[in-house]
mmCIF file of C-alpha atoms in Angstrom:
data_model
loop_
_atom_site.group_PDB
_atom_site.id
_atom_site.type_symbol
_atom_site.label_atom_id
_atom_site.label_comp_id
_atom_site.label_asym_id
_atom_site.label_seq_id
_atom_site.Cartn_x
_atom_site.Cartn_y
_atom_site.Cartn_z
ATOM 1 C CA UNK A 1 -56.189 8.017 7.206
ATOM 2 C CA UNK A 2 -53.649 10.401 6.125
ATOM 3 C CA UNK A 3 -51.024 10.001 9.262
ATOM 4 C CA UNK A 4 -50.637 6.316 8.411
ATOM 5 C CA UNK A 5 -48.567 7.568 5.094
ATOM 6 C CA UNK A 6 -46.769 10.136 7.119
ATOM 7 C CA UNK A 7 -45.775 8.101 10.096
ATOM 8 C CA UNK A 8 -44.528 5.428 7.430
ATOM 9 C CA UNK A 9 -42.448 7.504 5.439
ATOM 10 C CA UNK A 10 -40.823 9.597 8.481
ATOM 11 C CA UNK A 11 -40.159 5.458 9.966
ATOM 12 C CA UNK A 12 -38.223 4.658 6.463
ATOM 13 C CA UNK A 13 -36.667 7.975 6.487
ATOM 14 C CA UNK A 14 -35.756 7.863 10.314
ATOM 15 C CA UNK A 15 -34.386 4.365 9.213
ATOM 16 C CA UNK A 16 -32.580 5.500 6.199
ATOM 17 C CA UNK A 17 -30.997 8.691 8.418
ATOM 18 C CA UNK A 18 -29.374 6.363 10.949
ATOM 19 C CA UNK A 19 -27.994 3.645 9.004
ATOM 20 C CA UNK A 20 -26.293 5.816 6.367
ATOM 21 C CA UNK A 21 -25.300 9.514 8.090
ATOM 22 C CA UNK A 22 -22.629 7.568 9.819
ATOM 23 C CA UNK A 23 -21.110 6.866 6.286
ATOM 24 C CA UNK A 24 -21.786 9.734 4.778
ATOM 25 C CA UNK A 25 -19.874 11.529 7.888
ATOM 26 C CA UNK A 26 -17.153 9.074 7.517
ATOM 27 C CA UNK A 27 -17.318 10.197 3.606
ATOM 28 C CA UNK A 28 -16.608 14.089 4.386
ATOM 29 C CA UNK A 29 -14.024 13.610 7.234
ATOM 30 C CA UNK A 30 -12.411 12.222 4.636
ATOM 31 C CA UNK A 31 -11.286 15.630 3.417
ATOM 32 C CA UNK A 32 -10.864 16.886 6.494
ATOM 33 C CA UNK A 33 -7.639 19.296 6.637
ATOM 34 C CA UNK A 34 -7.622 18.885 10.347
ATOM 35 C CA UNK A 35 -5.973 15.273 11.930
ATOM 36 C CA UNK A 36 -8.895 15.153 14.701
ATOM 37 C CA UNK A 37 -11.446 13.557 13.024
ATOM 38 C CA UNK A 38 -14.293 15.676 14.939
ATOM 39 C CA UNK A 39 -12.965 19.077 14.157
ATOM 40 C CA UNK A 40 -13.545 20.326 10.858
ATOM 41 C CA UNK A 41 -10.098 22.521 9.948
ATOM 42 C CA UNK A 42 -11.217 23.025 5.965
ATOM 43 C CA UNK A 43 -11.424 20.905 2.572
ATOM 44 C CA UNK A 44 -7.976 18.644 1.888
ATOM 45 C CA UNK A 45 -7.543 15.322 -0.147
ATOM 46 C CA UNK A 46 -3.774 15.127 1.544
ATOM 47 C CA UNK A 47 -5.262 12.126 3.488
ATOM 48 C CA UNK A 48 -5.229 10.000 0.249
ATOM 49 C CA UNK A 49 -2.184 11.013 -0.928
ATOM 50 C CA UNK A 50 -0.614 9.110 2.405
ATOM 51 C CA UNK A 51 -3.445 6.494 2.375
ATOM 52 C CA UNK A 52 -1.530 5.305 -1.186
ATOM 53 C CA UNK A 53 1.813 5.661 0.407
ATOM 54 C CA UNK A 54 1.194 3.896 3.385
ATOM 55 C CA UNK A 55 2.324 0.678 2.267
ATOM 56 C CA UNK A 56 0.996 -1.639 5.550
ATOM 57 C CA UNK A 57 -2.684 -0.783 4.345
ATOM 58 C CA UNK A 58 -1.911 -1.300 0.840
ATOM 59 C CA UNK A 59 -0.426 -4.622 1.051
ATOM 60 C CA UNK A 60 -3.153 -5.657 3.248
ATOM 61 C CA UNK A 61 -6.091 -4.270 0.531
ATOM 62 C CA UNK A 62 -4.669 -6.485 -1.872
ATOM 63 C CA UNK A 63 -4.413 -9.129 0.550
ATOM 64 C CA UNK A 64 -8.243 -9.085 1.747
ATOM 65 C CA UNK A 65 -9.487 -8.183 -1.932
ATOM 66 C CA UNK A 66 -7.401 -11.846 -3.181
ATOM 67 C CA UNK A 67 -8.323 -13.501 -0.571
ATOM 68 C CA UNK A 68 -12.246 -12.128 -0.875
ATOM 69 C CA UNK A 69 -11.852 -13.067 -4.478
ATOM 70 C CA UNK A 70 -10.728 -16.964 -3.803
ATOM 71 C CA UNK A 71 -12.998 -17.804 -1.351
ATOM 72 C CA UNK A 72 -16.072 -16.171 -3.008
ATOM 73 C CA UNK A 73 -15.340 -18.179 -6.355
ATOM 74 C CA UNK A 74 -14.770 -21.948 -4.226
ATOM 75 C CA UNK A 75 -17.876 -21.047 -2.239
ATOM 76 C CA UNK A 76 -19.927 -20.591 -5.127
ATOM 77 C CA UNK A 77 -18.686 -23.443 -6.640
ATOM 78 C CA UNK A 78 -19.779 -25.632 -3.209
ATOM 79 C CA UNK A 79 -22.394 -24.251 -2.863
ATOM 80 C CA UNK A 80 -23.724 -24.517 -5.707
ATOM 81 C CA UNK A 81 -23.056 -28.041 -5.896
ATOM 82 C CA UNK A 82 -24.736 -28.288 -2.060
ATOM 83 C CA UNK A 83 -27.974 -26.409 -2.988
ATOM 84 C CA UNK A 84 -28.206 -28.350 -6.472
ATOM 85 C CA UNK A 85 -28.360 -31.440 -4.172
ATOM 86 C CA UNK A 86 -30.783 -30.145 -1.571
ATOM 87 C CA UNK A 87 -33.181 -28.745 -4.122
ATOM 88 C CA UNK A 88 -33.171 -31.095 -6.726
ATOM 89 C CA UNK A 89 -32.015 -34.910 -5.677
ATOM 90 C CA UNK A 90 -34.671 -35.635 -2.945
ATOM 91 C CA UNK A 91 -33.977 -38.179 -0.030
ATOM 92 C CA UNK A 92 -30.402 -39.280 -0.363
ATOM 93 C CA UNK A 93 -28.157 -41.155 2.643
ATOM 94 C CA UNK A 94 -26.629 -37.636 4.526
ATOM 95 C CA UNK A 95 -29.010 -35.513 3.146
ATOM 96 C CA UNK A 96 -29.900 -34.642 6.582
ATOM 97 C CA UNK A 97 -25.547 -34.408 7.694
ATOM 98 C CA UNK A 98 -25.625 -31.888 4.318
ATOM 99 C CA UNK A 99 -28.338 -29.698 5.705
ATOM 100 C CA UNK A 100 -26.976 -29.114 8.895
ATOM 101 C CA UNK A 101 -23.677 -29.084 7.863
ATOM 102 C CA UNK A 102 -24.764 -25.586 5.509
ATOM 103 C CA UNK A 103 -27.029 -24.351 8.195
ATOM 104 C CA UNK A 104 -24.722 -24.979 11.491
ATOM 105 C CA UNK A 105 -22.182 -21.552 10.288
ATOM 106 C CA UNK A 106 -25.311 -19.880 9.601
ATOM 107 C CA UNK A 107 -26.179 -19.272 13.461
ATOM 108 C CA UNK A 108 -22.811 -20.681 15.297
ATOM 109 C CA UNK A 109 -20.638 -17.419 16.315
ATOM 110 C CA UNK A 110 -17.759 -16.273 14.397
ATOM 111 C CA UNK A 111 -14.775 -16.783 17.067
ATOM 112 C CA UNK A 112 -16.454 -20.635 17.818
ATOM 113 C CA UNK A 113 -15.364 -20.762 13.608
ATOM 114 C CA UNK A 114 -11.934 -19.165 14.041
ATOM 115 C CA UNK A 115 -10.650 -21.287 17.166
ATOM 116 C CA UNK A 116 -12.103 -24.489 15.626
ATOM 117 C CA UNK A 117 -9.961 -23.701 12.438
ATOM 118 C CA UNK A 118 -7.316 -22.598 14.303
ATOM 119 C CA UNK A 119 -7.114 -26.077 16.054
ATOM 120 C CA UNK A 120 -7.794 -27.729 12.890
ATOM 121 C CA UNK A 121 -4.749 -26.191 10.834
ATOM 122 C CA UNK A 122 -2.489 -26.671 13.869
ATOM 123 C CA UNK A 123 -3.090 -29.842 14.237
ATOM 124 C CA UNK A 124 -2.741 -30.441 10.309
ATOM 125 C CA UNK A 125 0.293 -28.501 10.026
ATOM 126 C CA UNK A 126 1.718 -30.917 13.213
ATOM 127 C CA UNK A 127 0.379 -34.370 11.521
ATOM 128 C CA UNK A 128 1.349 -33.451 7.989
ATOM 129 C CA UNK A 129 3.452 -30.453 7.842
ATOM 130 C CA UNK A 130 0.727 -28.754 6.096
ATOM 131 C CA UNK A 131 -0.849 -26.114 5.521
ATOM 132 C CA UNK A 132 1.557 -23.451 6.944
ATOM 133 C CA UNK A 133 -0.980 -20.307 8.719
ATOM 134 C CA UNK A 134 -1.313 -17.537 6.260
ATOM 135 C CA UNK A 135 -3.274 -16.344 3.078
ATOM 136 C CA UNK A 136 -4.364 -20.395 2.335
ATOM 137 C CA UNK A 137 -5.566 -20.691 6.138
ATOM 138 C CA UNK A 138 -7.832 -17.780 5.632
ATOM 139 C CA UNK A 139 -9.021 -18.579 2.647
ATOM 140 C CA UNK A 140 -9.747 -21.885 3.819
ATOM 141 C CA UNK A 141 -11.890 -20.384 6.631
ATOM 142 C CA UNK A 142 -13.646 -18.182 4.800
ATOM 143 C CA UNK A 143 -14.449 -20.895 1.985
ATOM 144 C CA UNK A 144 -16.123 -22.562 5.242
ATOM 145 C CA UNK A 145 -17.619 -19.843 6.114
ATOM 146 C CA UNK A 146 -19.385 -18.267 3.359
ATOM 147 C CA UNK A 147 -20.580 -21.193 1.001
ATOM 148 C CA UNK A 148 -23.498 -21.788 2.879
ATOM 149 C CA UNK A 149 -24.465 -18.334 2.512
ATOM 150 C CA UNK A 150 -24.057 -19.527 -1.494
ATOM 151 C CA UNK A 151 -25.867 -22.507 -0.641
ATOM 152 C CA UNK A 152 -29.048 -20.885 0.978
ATOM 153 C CA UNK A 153 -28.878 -18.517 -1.994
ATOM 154 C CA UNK A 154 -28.719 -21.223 -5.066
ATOM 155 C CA UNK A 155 -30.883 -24.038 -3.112
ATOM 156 C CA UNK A 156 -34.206 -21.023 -2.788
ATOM 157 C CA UNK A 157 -33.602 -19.939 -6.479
ATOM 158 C CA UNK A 158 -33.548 -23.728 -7.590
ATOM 159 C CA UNK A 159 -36.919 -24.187 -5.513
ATOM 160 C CA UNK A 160 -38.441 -21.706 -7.167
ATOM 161 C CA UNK A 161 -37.728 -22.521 -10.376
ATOM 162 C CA UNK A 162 -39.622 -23.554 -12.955
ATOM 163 C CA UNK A 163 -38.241 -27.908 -13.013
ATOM 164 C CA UNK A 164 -40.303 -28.744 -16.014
ATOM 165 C CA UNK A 165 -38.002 -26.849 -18.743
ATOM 166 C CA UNK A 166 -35.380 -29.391 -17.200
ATOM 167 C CA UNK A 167 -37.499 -32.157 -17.818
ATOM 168 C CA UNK A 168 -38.222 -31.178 -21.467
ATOM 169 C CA UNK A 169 -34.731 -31.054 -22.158
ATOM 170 C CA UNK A 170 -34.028 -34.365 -20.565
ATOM 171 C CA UNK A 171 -37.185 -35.691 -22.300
ATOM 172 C CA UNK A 172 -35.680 -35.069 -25.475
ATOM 173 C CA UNK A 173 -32.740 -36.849 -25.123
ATOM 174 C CA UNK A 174 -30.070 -34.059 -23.115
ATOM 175 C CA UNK A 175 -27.909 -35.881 -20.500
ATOM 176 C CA UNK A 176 -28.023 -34.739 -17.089
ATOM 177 C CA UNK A 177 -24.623 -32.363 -17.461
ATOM 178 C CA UNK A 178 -25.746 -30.494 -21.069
ATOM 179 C CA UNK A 179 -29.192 -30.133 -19.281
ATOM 180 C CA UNK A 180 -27.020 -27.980 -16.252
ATOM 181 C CA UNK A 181 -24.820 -26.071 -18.337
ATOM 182 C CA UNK A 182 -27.551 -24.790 -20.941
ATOM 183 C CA UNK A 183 -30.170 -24.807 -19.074
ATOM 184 C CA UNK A 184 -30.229 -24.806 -15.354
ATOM 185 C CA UNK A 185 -27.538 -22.608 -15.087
ATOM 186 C CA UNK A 186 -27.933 -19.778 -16.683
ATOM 187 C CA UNK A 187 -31.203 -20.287 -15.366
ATOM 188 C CA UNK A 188 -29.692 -19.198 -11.780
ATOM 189 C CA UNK A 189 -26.908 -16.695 -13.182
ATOM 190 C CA UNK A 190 -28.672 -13.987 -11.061
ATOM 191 C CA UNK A 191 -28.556 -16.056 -7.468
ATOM 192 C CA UNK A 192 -24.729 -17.461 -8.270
ATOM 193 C CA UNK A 193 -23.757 -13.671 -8.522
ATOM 194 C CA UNK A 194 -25.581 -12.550 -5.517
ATOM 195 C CA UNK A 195 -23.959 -15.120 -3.810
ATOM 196 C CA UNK A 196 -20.753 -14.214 -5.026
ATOM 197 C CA UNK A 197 -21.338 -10.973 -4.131
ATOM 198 C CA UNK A 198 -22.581 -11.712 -0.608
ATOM 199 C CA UNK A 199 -19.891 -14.471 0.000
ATOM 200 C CA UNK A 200 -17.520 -11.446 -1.488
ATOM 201 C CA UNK A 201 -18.328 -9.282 0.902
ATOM 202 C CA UNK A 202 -18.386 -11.810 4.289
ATOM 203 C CA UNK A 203 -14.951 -12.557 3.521
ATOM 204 C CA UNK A 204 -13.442 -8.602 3.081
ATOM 205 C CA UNK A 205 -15.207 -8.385 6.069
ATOM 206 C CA UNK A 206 -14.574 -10.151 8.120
ATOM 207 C CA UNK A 207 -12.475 -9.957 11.291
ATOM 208 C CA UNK A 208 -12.816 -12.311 14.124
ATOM 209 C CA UNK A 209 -12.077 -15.622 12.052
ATOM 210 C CA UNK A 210 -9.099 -14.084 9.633
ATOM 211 C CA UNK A 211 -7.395 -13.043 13.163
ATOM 212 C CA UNK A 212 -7.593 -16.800 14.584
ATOM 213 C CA UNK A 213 -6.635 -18.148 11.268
ATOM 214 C CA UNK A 214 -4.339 -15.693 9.919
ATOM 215 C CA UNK A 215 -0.074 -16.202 10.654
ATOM 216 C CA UNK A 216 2.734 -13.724 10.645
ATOM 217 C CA UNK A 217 2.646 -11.122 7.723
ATOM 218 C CA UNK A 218 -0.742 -12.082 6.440
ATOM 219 C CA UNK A 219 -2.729 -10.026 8.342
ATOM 220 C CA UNK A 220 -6.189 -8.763 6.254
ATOM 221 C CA UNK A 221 -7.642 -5.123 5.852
ATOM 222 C CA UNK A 222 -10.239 -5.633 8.762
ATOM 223 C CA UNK A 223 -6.606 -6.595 10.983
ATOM 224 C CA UNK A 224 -4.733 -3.553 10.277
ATOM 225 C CA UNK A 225 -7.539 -1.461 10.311
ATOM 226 C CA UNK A 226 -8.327 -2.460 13.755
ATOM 227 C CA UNK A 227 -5.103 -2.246 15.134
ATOM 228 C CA UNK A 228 -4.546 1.302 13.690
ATOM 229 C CA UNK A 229 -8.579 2.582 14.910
ATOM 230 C CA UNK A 230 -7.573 0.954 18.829
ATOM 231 C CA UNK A 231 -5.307 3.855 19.192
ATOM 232 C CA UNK A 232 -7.404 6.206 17.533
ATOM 233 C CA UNK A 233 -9.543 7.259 14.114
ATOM 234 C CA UNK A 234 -7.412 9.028 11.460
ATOM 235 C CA UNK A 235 -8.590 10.764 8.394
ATOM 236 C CA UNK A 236 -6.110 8.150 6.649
ATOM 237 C CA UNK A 237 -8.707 5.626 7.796
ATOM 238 C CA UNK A 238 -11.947 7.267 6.912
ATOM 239 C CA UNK A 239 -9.984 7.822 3.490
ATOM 240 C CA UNK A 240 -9.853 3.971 2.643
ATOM 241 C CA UNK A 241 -13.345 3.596 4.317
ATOM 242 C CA UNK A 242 -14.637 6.223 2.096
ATOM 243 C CA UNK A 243 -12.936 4.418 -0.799
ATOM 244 C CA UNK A 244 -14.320 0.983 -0.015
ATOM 245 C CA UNK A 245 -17.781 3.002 -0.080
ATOM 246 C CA UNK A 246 -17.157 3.731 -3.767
ATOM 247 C CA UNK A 247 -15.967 0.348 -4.909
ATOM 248 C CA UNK A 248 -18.546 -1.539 -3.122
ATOM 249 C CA UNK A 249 -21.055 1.375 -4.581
ATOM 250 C CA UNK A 250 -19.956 0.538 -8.356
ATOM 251 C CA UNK A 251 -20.127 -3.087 -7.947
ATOM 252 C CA UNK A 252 -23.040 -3.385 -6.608
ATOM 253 C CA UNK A 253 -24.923 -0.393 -9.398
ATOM 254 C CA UNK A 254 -23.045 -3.003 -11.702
ATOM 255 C CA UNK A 255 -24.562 -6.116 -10.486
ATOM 256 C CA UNK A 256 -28.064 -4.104 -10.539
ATOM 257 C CA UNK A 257 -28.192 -3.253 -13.935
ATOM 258 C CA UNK A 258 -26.956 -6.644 -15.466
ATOM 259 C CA UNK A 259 -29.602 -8.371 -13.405
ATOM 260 C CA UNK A 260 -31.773 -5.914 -14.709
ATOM 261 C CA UNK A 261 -31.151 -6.594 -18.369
ATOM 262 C CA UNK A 262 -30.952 -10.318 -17.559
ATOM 263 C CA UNK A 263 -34.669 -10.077 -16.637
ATOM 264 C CA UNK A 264 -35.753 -8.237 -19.347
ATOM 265 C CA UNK A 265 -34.222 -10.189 -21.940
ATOM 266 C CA UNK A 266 -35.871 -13.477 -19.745
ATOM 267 C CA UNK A 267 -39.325 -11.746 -20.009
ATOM 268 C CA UNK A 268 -38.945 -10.666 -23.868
#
C-alpha cells in the first residue's frame, strides 16, 4: 500500500525533472562567461548587455509581441462570437460548416495552414493588389489560426454555465445585447482571458506558418531565432529565452491570481 504513493510521486517528479531542467539549464547558461554554451567559464550578465544591442532580435521581439497582441485580441473576439453560437443558438443553417470550420485547424498541420495562406494572399495581392506579405499577412494567419483555440475555450465555459440567470434577466424585460454585456460576459471573463492567453502564446510561437506568410523585413522572433540557433546556440540566445521565461512567468502568476480573486468574489 505504501509504494503506490511513492511510485506516484517519483512519476510526477520524474515528469516535472524532464520537462523543466532543460529551461532551467537554458536559465543559467544564460550567465555563462564562456561563448560555448556547454562549458561553464564563470558568472557574466555581458550576454544581455549585447542581447539589447543587437538590434535584428529587438526589432523582431516587438514585431512577434504586436503581432501576438493583434491576433490574440481578433481571435477572441471570433471566437467568442463562434462559441456563443455553438453553445447557445441550437440548430441553425451552417451550424455544422461552423463546427468544422473551428475544429479543421485544430488537427490539420501547421505548414498545410502556411502554404494555403500563402496561396491565398498571393493570389489576393495578384486579383486586388492587396494585402502586400508582411506584419498584416501574419496576423491574418495567426487570427486563423488561433480563434478556434478561443472558440473551444468560450463554447465549454458557455456549456457549463449556469443558462437560467440569462433567462431571468431576459424574463424581466433585458434585450438580448444588455443580457451579454452584464451578464453573460463577465460571466466568462475567466475563459476569454485564458483564451487570450493561449491564442497569445500560439501566435509568439509560432514558426512554420509566420515563415510561409511572412515577406521581406517582417520576419518574427521564432524566424530570427531559428536562423541564428541553425549555425549554432549562443548565450545571446539563451539570454532572450531566459527572458521570455520571466515575462511569460509574470503573466501567467498575473492571470492566476486575478482568476483567483474573480472566484472568490463569485463564491462570496
Amino acid at each position: 500500500m505504501n509504494r503506490k504513493p511513492f511510485l506516484l510521486y517519483t512519476a510526477i517528479a520524474f515528469g516535472y525533472a524532464f520537462l523543466y531542467i532543460p529551461i532551467i539549464s537554458v536559465v543559467v547558461y544564460s550567465f555563462n562567461k564562456s561563448r560555448l554554451v556547454t562549458v561553464w567559464g564563470g558568472f557574466s550578465t555581458q550576454w544581455y548587455g549585447k542581447l539589447f544591442e543587437n538590434q535584428q532580435i529587438l526589432d523582431a521581439a516587438q514585431r512577434s509581441f504586436a503581432i501576438a497582441a493583434l491576433s490574440a485580441t481578433f481571435a477572441v473576439v471570433i471566437g467568442t462570437a463562434s462559441g456563443l453560437a455553438l453553445a447557445r443558438f441550437g440548430r441553425f443553417p451552417g451550424r455544422g460548416l461552423l463546427s468544422l470550420m473551428n475544429s479543421a485547424p485544430l488537427v490539420m498541420p501547421e505548414v498545410m495552414l502556411g502554404l494555403s495562406g500563402l496561396l491565398l494572399f498571393v493570389s489576393l495581392q495578384h486579383l486586388v493588389g492587396w494585402p502586400q506579405r508582411g506584419m498584416t499577412t501574419i496576423m491574418l494567419a495567426h487570427i486563423t489560426f488561433t480563434a478556434c483555440y478561443v472558440t473551444v475555450v468560450v463554447r465549454s465555459r458557455l456549456t457549463q454555465m449556469d443558462q437560467s440567470l440569462e433567462d431571468a434577466a431576459m424574463d424581466l424585460g433585458a434585450r438580448p445585447w444588455k443580457v451579454f454585456f452584464l451578464i453573460t460576459l463577465p460571466l466568462i471573463a475567466p475563459a476569454l482571458l485564458a483564451g487570450w492567453l493561449l491564442a497569445f502564446t500560439l501566435s509568439l510561437d509560432d514558426l512554420v506558418i509566420a515563415s510561409f506568410t511572412s515577406g521581406p523585413g517582417a520576419s518574427t522572433l521564432p524566424m530570427v531565432v531559428y536562423s541564428k540557433v541553425k549555425l549554432g546556440v549562443t548565450p545571446e540566445i539563451n539570454a532572450l529565452a531566459t527572458l521570455i521565461v520571466c515575462i511569460v512567468t509574470a503573466a501567467v502568476t498575473i492571470a492566476g491570481v486575478l482568476l483567483h480573486r474573480q472566484n472568490r468574489r463569485a463564491r462570496a
